[in-house]
mmCIF file of C-alpha atoms and ligand atoms in Angstrom:
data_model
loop_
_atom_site.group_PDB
_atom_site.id
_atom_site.type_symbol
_atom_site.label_atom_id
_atom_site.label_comp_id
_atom_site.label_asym_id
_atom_site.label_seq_id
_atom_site.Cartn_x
_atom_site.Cartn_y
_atom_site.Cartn_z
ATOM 1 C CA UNK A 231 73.123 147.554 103.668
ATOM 2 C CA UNK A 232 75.978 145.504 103.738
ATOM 3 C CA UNK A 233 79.340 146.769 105.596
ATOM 4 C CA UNK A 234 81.747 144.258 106.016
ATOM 5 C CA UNK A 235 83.399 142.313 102.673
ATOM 6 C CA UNK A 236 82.920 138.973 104.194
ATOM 7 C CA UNK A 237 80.304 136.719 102.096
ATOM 8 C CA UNK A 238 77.579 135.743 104.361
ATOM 9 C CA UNK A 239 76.718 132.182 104.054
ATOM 10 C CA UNK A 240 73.743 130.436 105.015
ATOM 11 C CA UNK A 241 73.702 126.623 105.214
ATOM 12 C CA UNK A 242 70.721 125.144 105.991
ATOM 13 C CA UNK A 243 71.055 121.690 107.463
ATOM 14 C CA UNK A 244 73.838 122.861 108.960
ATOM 15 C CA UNK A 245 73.705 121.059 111.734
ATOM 16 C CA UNK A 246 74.038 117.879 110.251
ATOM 17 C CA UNK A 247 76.491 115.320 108.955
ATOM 18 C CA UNK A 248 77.415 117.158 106.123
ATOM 19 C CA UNK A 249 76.441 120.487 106.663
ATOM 20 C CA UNK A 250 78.612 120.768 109.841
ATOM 21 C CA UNK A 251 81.656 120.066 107.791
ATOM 22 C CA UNK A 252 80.514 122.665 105.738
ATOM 23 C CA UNK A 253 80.087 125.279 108.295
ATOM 24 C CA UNK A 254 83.613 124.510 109.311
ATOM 25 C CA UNK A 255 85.266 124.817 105.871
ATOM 26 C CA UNK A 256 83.465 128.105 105.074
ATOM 27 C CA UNK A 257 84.756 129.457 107.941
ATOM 28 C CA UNK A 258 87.849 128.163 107.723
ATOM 29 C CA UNK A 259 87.931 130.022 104.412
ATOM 30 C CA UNK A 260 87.180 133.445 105.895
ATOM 31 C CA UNK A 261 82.835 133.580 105.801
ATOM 32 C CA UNK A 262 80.386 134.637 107.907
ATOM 33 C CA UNK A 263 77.944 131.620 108.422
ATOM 34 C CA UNK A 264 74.128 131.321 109.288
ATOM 35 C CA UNK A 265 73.107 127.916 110.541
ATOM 36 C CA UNK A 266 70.020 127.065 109.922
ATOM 37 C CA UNK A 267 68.531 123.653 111.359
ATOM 38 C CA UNK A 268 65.570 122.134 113.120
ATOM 39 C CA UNK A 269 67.707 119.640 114.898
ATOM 40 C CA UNK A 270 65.095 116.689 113.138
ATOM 41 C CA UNK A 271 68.402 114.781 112.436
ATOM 42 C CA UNK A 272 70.878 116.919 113.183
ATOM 43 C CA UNK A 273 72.388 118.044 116.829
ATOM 44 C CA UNK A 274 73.973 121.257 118.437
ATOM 45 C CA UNK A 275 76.966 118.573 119.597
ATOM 46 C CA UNK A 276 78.309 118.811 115.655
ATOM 47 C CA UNK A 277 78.479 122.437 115.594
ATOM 48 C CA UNK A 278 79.554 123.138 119.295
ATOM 49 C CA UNK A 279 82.745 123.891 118.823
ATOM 50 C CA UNK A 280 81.978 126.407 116.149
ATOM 51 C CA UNK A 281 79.511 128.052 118.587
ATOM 52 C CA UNK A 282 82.242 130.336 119.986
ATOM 53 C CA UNK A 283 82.784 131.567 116.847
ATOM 54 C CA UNK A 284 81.959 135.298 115.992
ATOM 55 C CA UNK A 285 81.534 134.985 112.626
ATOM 56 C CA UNK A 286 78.940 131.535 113.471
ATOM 57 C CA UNK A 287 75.724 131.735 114.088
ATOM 58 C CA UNK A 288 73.090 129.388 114.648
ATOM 59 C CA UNK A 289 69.056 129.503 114.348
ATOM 60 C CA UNK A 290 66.892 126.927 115.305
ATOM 61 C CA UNK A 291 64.271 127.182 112.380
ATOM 62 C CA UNK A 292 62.271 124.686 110.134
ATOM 63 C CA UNK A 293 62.866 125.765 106.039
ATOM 64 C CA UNK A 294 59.195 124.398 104.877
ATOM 65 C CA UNK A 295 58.440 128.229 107.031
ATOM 66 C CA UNK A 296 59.697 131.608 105.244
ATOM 67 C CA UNK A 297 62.728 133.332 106.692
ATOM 68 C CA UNK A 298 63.760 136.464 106.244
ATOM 69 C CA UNK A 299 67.750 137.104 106.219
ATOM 70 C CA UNK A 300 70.658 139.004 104.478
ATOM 71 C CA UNK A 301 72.862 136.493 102.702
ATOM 72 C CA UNK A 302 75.132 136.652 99.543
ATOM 73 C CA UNK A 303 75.452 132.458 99.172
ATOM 74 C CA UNK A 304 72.992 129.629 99.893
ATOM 75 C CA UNK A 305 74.283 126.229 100.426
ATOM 76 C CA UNK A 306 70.274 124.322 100.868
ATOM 77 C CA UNK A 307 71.144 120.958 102.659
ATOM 78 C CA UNK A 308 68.194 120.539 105.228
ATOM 79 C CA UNK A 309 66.106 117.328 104.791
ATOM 80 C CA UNK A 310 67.396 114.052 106.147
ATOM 81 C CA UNK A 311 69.754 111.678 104.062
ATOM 82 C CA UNK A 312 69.555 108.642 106.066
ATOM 83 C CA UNK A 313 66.768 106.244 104.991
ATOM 84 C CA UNK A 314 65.505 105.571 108.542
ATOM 85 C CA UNK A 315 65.620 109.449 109.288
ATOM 86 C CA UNK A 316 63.257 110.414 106.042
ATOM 87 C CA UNK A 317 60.602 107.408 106.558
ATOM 88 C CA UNK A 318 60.180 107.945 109.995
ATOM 89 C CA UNK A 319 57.786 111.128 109.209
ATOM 90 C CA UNK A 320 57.697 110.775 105.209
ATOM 91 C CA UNK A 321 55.123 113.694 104.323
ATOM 92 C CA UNK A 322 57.483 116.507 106.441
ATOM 93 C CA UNK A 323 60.340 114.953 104.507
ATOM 94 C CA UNK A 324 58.558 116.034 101.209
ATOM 95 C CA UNK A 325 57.764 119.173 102.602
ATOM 96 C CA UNK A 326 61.129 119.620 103.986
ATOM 97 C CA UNK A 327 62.030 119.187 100.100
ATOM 98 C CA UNK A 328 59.364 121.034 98.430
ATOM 99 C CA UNK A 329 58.755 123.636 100.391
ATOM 100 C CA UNK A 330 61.873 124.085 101.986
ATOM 101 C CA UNK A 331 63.472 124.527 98.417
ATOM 102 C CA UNK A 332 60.410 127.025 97.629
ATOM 103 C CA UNK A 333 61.250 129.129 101.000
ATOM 104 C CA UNK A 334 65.195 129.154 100.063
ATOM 105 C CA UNK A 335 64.553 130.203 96.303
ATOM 106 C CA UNK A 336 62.291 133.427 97.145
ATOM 107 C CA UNK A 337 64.901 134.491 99.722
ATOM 108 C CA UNK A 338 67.771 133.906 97.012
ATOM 109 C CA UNK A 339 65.402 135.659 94.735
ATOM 110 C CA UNK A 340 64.809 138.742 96.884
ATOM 111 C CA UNK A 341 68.484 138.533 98.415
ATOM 112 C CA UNK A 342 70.325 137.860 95.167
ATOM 113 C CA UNK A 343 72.172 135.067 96.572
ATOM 114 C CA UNK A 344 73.396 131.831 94.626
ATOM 115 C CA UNK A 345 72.092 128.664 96.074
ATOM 116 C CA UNK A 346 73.488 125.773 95.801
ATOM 117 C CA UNK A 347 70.775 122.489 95.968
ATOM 118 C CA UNK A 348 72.360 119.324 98.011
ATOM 119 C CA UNK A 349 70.432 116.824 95.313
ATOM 120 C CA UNK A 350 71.350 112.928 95.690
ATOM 121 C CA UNK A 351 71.924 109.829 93.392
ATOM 122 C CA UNK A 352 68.587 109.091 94.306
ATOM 123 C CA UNK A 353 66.915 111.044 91.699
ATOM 124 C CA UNK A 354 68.167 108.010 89.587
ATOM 125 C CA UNK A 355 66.759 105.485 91.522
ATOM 126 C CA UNK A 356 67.507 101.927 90.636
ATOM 127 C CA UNK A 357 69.550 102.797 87.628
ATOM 128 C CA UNK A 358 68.950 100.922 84.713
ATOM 129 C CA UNK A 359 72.409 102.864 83.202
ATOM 130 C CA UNK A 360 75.874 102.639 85.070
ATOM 131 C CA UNK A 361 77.940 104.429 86.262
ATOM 132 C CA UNK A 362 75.021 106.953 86.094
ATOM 133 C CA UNK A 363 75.880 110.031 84.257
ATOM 134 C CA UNK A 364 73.984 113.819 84.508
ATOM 135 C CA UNK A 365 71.167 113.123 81.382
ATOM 136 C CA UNK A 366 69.997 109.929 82.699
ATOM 137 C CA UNK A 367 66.290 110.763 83.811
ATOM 138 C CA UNK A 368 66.414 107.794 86.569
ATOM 139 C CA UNK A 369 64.246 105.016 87.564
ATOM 140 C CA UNK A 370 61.775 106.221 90.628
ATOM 141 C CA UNK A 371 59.474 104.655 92.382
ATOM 142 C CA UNK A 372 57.055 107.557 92.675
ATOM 143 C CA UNK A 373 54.826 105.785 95.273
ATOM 144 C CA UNK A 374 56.627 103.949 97.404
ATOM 145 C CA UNK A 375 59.073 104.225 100.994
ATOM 146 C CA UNK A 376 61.862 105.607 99.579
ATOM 147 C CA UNK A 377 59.756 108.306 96.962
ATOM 148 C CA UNK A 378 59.321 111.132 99.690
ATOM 149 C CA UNK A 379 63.145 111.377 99.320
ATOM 150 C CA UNK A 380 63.690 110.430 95.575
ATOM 151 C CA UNK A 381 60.541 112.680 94.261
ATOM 152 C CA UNK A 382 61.291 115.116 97.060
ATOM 153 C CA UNK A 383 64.368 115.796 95.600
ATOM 154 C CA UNK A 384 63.515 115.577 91.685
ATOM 155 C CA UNK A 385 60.803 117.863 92.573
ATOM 156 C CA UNK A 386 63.514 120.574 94.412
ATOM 157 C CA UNK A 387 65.738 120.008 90.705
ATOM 158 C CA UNK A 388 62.411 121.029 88.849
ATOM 159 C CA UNK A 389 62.222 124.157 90.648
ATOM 160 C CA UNK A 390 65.876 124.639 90.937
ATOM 161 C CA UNK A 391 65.961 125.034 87.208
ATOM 162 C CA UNK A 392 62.373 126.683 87.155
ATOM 163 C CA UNK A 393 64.086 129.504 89.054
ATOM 164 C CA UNK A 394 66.921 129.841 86.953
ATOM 165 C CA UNK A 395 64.762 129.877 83.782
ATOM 166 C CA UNK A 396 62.574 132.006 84.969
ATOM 167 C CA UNK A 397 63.729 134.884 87.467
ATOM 168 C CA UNK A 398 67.138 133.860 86.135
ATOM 169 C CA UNK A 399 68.769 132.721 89.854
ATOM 170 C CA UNK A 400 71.964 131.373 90.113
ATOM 171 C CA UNK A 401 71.972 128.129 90.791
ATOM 172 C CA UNK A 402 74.451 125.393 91.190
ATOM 173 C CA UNK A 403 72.703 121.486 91.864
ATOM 174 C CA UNK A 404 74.820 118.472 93.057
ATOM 175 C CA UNK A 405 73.831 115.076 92.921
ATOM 176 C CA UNK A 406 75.658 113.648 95.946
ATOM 177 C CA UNK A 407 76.180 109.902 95.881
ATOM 178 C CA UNK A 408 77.052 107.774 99.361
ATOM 179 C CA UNK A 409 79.798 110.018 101.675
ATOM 180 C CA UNK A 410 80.919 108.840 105.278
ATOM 181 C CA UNK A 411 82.864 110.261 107.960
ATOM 182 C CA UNK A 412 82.870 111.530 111.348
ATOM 183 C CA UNK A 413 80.129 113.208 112.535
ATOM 184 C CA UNK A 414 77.457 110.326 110.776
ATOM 185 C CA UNK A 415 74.425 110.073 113.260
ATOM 186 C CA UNK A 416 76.033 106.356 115.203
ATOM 187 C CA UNK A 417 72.118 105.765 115.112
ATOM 188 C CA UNK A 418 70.981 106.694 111.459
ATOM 189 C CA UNK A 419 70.768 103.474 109.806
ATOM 190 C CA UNK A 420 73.222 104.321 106.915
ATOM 191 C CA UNK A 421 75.682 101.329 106.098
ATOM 192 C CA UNK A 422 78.900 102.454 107.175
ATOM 193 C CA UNK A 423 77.721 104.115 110.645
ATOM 194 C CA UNK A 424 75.536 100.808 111.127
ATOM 195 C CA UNK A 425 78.669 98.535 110.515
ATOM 196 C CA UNK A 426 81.601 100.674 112.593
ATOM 197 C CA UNK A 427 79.260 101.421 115.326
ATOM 198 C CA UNK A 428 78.053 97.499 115.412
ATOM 199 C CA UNK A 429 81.959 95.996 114.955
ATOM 200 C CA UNK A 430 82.864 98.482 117.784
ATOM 201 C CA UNK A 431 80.489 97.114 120.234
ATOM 202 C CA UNK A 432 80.957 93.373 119.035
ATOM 203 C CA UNK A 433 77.826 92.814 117.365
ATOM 204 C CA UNK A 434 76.760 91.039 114.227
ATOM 205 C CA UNK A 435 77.119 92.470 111.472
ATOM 206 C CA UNK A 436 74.002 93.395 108.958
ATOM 207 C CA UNK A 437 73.987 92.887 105.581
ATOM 208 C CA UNK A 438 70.481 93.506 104.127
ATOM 209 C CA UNK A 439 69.811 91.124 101.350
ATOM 210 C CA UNK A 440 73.037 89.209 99.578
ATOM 211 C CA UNK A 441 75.178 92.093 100.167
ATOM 212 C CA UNK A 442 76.194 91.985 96.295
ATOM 213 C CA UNK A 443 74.750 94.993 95.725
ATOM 214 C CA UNK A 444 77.019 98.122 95.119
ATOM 215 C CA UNK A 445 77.761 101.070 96.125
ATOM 216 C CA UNK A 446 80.549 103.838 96.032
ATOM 217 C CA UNK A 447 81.469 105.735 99.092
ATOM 218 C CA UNK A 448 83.371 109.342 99.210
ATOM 219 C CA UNK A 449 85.316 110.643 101.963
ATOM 220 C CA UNK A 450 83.426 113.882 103.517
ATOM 221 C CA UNK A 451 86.751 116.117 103.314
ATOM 222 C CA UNK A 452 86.828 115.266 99.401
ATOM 223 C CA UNK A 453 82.716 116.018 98.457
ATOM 224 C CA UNK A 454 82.930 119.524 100.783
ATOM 225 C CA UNK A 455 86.001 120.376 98.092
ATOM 226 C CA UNK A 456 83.742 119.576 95.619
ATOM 227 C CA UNK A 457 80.696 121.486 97.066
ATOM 228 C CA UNK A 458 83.040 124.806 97.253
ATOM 229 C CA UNK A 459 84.623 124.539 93.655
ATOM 230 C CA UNK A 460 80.947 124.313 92.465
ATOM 231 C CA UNK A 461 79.560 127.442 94.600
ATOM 232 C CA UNK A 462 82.422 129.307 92.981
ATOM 233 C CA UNK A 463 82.452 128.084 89.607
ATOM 234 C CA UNK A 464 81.153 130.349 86.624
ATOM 235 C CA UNK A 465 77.530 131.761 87.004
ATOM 236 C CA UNK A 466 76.434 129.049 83.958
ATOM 237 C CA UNK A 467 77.535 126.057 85.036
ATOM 238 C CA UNK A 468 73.969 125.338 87.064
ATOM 239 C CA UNK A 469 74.889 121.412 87.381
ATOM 240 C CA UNK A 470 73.217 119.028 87.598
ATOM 241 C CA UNK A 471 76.592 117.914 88.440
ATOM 242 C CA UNK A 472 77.323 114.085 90.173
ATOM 243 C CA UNK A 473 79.921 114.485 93.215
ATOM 244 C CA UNK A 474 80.871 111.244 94.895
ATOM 245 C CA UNK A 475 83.672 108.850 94.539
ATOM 246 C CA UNK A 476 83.767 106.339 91.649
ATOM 247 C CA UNK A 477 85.289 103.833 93.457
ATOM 248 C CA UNK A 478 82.261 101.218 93.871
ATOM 249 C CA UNK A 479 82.069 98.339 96.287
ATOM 250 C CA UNK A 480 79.729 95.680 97.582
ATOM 251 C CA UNK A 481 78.017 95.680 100.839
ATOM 252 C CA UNK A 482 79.934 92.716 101.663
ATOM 253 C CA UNK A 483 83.416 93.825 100.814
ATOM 254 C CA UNK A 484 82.332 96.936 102.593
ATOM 255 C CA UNK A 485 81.485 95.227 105.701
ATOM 256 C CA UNK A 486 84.920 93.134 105.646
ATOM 257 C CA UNK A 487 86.903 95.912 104.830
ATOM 258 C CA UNK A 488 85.594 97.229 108.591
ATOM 259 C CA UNK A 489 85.717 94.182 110.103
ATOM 260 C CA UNK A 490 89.666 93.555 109.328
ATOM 261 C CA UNK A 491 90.430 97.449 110.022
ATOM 262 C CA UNK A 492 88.115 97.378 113.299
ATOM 263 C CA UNK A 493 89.340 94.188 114.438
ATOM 264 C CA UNK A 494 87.130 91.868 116.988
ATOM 265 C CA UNK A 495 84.718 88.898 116.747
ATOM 266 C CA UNK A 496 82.082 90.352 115.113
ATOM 267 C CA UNK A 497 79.791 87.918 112.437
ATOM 268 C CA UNK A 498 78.431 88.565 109.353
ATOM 269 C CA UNK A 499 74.297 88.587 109.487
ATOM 270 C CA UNK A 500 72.269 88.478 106.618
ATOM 271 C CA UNK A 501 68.512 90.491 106.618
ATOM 272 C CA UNK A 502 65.977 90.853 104.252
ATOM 273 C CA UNK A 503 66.418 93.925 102.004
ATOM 274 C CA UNK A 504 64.609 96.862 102.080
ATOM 275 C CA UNK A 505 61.963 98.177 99.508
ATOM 276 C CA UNK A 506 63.314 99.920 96.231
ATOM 277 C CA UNK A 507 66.579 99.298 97.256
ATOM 278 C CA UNK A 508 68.986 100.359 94.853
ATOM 279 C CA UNK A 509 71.168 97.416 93.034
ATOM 280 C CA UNK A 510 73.866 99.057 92.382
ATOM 281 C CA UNK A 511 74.924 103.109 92.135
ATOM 282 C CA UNK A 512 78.619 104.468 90.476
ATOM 283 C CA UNK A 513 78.982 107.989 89.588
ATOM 284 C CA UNK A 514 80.561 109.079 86.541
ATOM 285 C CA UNK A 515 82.614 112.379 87.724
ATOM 286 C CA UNK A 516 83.763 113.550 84.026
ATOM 287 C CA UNK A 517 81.821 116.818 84.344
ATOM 288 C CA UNK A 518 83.035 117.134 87.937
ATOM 289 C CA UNK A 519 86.642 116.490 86.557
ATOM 290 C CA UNK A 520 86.238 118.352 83.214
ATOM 291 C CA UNK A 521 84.396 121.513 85.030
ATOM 292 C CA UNK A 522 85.874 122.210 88.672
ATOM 293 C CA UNK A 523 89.118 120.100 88.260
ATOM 294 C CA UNK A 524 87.887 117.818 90.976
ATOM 295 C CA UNK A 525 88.358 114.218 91.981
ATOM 296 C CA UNK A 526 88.134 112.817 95.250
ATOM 297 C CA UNK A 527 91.441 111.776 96.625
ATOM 298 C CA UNK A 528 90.656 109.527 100.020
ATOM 299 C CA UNK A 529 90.871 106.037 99.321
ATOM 300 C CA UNK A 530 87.968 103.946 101.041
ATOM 301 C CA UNK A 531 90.585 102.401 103.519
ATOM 302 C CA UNK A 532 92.074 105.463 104.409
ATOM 303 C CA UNK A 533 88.550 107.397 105.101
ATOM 304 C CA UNK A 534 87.353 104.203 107.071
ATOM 305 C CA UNK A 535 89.669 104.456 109.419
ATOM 306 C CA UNK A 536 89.411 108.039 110.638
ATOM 307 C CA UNK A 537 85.546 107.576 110.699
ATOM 308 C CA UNK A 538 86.663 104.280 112.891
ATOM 309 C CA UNK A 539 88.693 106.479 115.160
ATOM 310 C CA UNK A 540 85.576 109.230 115.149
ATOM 311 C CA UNK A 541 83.248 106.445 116.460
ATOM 312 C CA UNK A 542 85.801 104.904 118.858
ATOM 313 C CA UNK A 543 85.961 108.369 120.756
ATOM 314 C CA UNK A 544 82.565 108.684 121.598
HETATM 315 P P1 NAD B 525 71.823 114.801 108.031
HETATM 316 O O1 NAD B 525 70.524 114.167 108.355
HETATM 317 O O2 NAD B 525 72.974 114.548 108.937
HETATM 318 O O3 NAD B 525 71.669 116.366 107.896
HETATM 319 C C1 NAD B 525 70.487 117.002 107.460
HETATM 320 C C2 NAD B 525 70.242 118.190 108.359
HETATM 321 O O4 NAD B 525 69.043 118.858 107.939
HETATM 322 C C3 NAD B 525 70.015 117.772 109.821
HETATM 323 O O5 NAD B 525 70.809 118.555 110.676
HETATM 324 C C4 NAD B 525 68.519 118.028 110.043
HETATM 325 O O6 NAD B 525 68.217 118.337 111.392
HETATM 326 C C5 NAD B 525 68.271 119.190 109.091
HETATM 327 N N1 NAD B 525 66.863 119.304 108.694
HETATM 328 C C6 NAD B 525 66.027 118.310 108.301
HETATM 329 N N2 NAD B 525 64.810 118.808 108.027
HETATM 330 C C7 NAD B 525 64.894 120.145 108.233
HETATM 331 C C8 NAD B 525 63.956 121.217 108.130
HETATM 332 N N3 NAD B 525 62.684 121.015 107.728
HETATM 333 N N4 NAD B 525 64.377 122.464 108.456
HETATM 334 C C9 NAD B 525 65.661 122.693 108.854
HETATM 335 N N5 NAD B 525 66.567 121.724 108.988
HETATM 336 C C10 NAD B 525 66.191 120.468 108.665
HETATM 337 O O7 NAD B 525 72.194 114.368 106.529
HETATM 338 P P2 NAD B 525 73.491 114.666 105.664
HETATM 339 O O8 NAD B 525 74.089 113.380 105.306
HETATM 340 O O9 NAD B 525 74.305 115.713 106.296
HETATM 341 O O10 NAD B 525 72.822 115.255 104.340
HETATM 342 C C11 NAD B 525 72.811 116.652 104.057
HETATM 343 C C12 NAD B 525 72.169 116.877 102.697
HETATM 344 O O11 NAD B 525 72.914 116.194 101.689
HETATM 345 C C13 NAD B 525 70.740 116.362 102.600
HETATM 346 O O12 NAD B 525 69.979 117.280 101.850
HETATM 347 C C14 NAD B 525 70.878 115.064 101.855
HETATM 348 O O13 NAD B 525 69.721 114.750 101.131
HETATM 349 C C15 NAD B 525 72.067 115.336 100.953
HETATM 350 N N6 NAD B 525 72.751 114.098 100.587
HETATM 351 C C16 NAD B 525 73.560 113.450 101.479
HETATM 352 C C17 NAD B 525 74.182 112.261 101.122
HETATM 353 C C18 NAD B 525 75.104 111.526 102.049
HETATM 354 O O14 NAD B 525 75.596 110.457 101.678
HETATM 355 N N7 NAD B 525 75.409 112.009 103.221
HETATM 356 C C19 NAD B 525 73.960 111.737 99.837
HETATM 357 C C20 NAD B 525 73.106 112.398 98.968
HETATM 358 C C21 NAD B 525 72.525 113.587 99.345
HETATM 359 N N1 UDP B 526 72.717 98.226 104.341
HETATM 360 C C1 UDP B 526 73.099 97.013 104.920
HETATM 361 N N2 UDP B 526 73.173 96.936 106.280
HETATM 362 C C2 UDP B 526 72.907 97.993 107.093
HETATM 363 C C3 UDP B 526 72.529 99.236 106.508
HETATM 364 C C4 UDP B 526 72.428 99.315 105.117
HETATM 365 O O1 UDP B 526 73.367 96.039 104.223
HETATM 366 O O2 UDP B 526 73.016 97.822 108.334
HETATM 367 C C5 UDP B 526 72.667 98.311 102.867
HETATM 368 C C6 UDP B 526 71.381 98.925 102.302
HETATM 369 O O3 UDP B 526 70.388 97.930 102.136
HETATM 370 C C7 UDP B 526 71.876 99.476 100.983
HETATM 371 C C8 UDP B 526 73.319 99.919 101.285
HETATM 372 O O4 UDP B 526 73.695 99.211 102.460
HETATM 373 O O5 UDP B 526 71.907 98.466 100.001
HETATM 374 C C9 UDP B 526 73.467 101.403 101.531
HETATM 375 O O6 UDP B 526 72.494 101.786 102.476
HETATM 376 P P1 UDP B 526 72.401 103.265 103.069
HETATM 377 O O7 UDP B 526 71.178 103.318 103.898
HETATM 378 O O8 UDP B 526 73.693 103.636 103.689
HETATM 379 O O9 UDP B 526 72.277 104.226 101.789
HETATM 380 P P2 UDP B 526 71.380 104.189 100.458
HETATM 381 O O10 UDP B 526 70.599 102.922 100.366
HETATM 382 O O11 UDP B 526 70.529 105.390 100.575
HETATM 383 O O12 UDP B 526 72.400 104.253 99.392
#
């Protein structure tokens, strides 16, 4: 039985980039929050400080196994974002999709909790329509390095919405596109870690193919708004909805953009591209905009250079 009027939150994945911020902001808005997190690519350092916290609480646990808690709100975020991360053991990362989502929908079932689904611009793959809007079905790979991710997370939509239609959950799926900020694994691979951490330190810079291709970054601060107006928006509103920041760039004005605001001597460095990797990725935010009043707000610049400071103190 439930005695206190606090919501109790679970994030899984909260360990990580994104889910940390969470954690904080739920808090911060007057929640009790379960952490749940294997620590594959996440780590206890991003939630230390919250540690102290009464109303925190953190579990080591893998979501492809059953848990059994009390929780009024789901926010699902385990499985890692960062393409070296989800290759590195691609059948757990499916798993960690499928099975994880399966794990967190019977506990919302049985708890009555909403759950919210972090989904990603890569169920559109390499888009063939831009910027990609909510009833574009996408252009997956199914077979190939980057599908345990992109099918992964179709696969979590499907029975997202399977729930909803048919024990009638509450559910609420974002499609995230690209966000940065503090707190980014300085070893995950992702662009704008790989290029602060590697102007920091002096080193070339990498640009993976021509560095023409696109795409559009969002500040952390803005998407976790954006993940919080969604959790509390009307029970029909189930998404999918895209959250990100329209604002698209190359990979090469990207990487100048940190070389001027980092400074130093570092080079630009061209490598081959990766398989299946996307061309070019926008969001368009009109339901976001039209449905929980959102748009991002933290210019590129401006979110660069508190992700720069982030890094520097390490
Ligand atoms: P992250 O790798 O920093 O965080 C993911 C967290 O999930 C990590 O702490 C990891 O240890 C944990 N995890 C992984 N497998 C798990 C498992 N089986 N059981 C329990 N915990 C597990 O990545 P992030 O950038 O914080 O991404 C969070 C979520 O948002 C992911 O679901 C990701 O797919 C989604 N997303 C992120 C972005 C982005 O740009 N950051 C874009 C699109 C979607
Ligand atoms: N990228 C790059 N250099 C790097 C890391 C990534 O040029 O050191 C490119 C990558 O090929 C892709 C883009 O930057 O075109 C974004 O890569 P990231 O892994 O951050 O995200 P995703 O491809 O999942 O959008």
């Amino acid at each position: 039985m439930k005695i206190s009027n606090r919501k109790r939150v679970l994030v899984t994945g909260g360990a990580g980039f994104l889910g940390s911020h969470l954690c904080e902001r739920l808090l911060r808005d007057g929640s009790d929050v379960l952490c749940i997190d294997n620590l594959y690519s996440g780590t206890k350092d991003n939630i230390e400080h919250l540690l102290s916290n009464p109303r925190f609480e953190f579990q080591r646990h893998d979501v492809t196994f059953p848990v059994y808690l009390e929780v009024d709100e789901i926010y699902n975020l385990a499985c890692p974002a960062s393409p070296v991360h989800y290759q590195r053991d691609p059948v757990q990362t499916t798993k960690t999709s499928v099975h994880g989502s399966i794990n967190m929908l019977g506990l919302a079932k049985r708890t009555g909790a909403r759950i919210f689904q972090a989904s990603t611009s890569e169920v559109y793959g390499d888009p063939e329509v831009h910027p990609q809007t909510e009833d574009y079905w996408g252009r997956v790979n199914p077979i190939g390095v980057r599908s345990c991710y992109d099918e992964g997370k179709r696969c979590a939509e499907t029975l997202f919405f399977d729930y909803n239609r048919q024990h009638g959950l509450e559910i609420k799926v974002a499609r995230i596109f690209n966000t940065y900020g503090p707190r980014m694994h300085p070893n995950d691979g992702r662009v704008v870690s790989n290029f602060i951490v590697q102007a920091l330190q002096g080193n070339d810079i990498t640009i993976y193919g021509d560095g023409l291709q696109t795409r559009s970054f969002c500040y952390v601060d803005d998407l976790i708004e954006g993940f919080v107006r969604l959790m509390s928006s009307p029970a029909d509103l189930t998404g999918p909805i895209n959250l990100g920041n329209p604002s698209e760039f190359t990979i090469r004005e990207l990487a100048e953009a940190v070389l001027e605001l980092v400074g130093g001597s570092s080079s630009l460095v061209f490598r081959p591209l990766p398989h299946d990797d996307p061309m070019q990725r926008q969001p368009n935010i009109s339901m976001a905009k039209q449905h929980l009043d959102w748009t991002p707000e933290i210019p590129l610049r401006e979110g660069l250079k508190k992700t720069i400071s982030y890094f520097r103190n390490l």
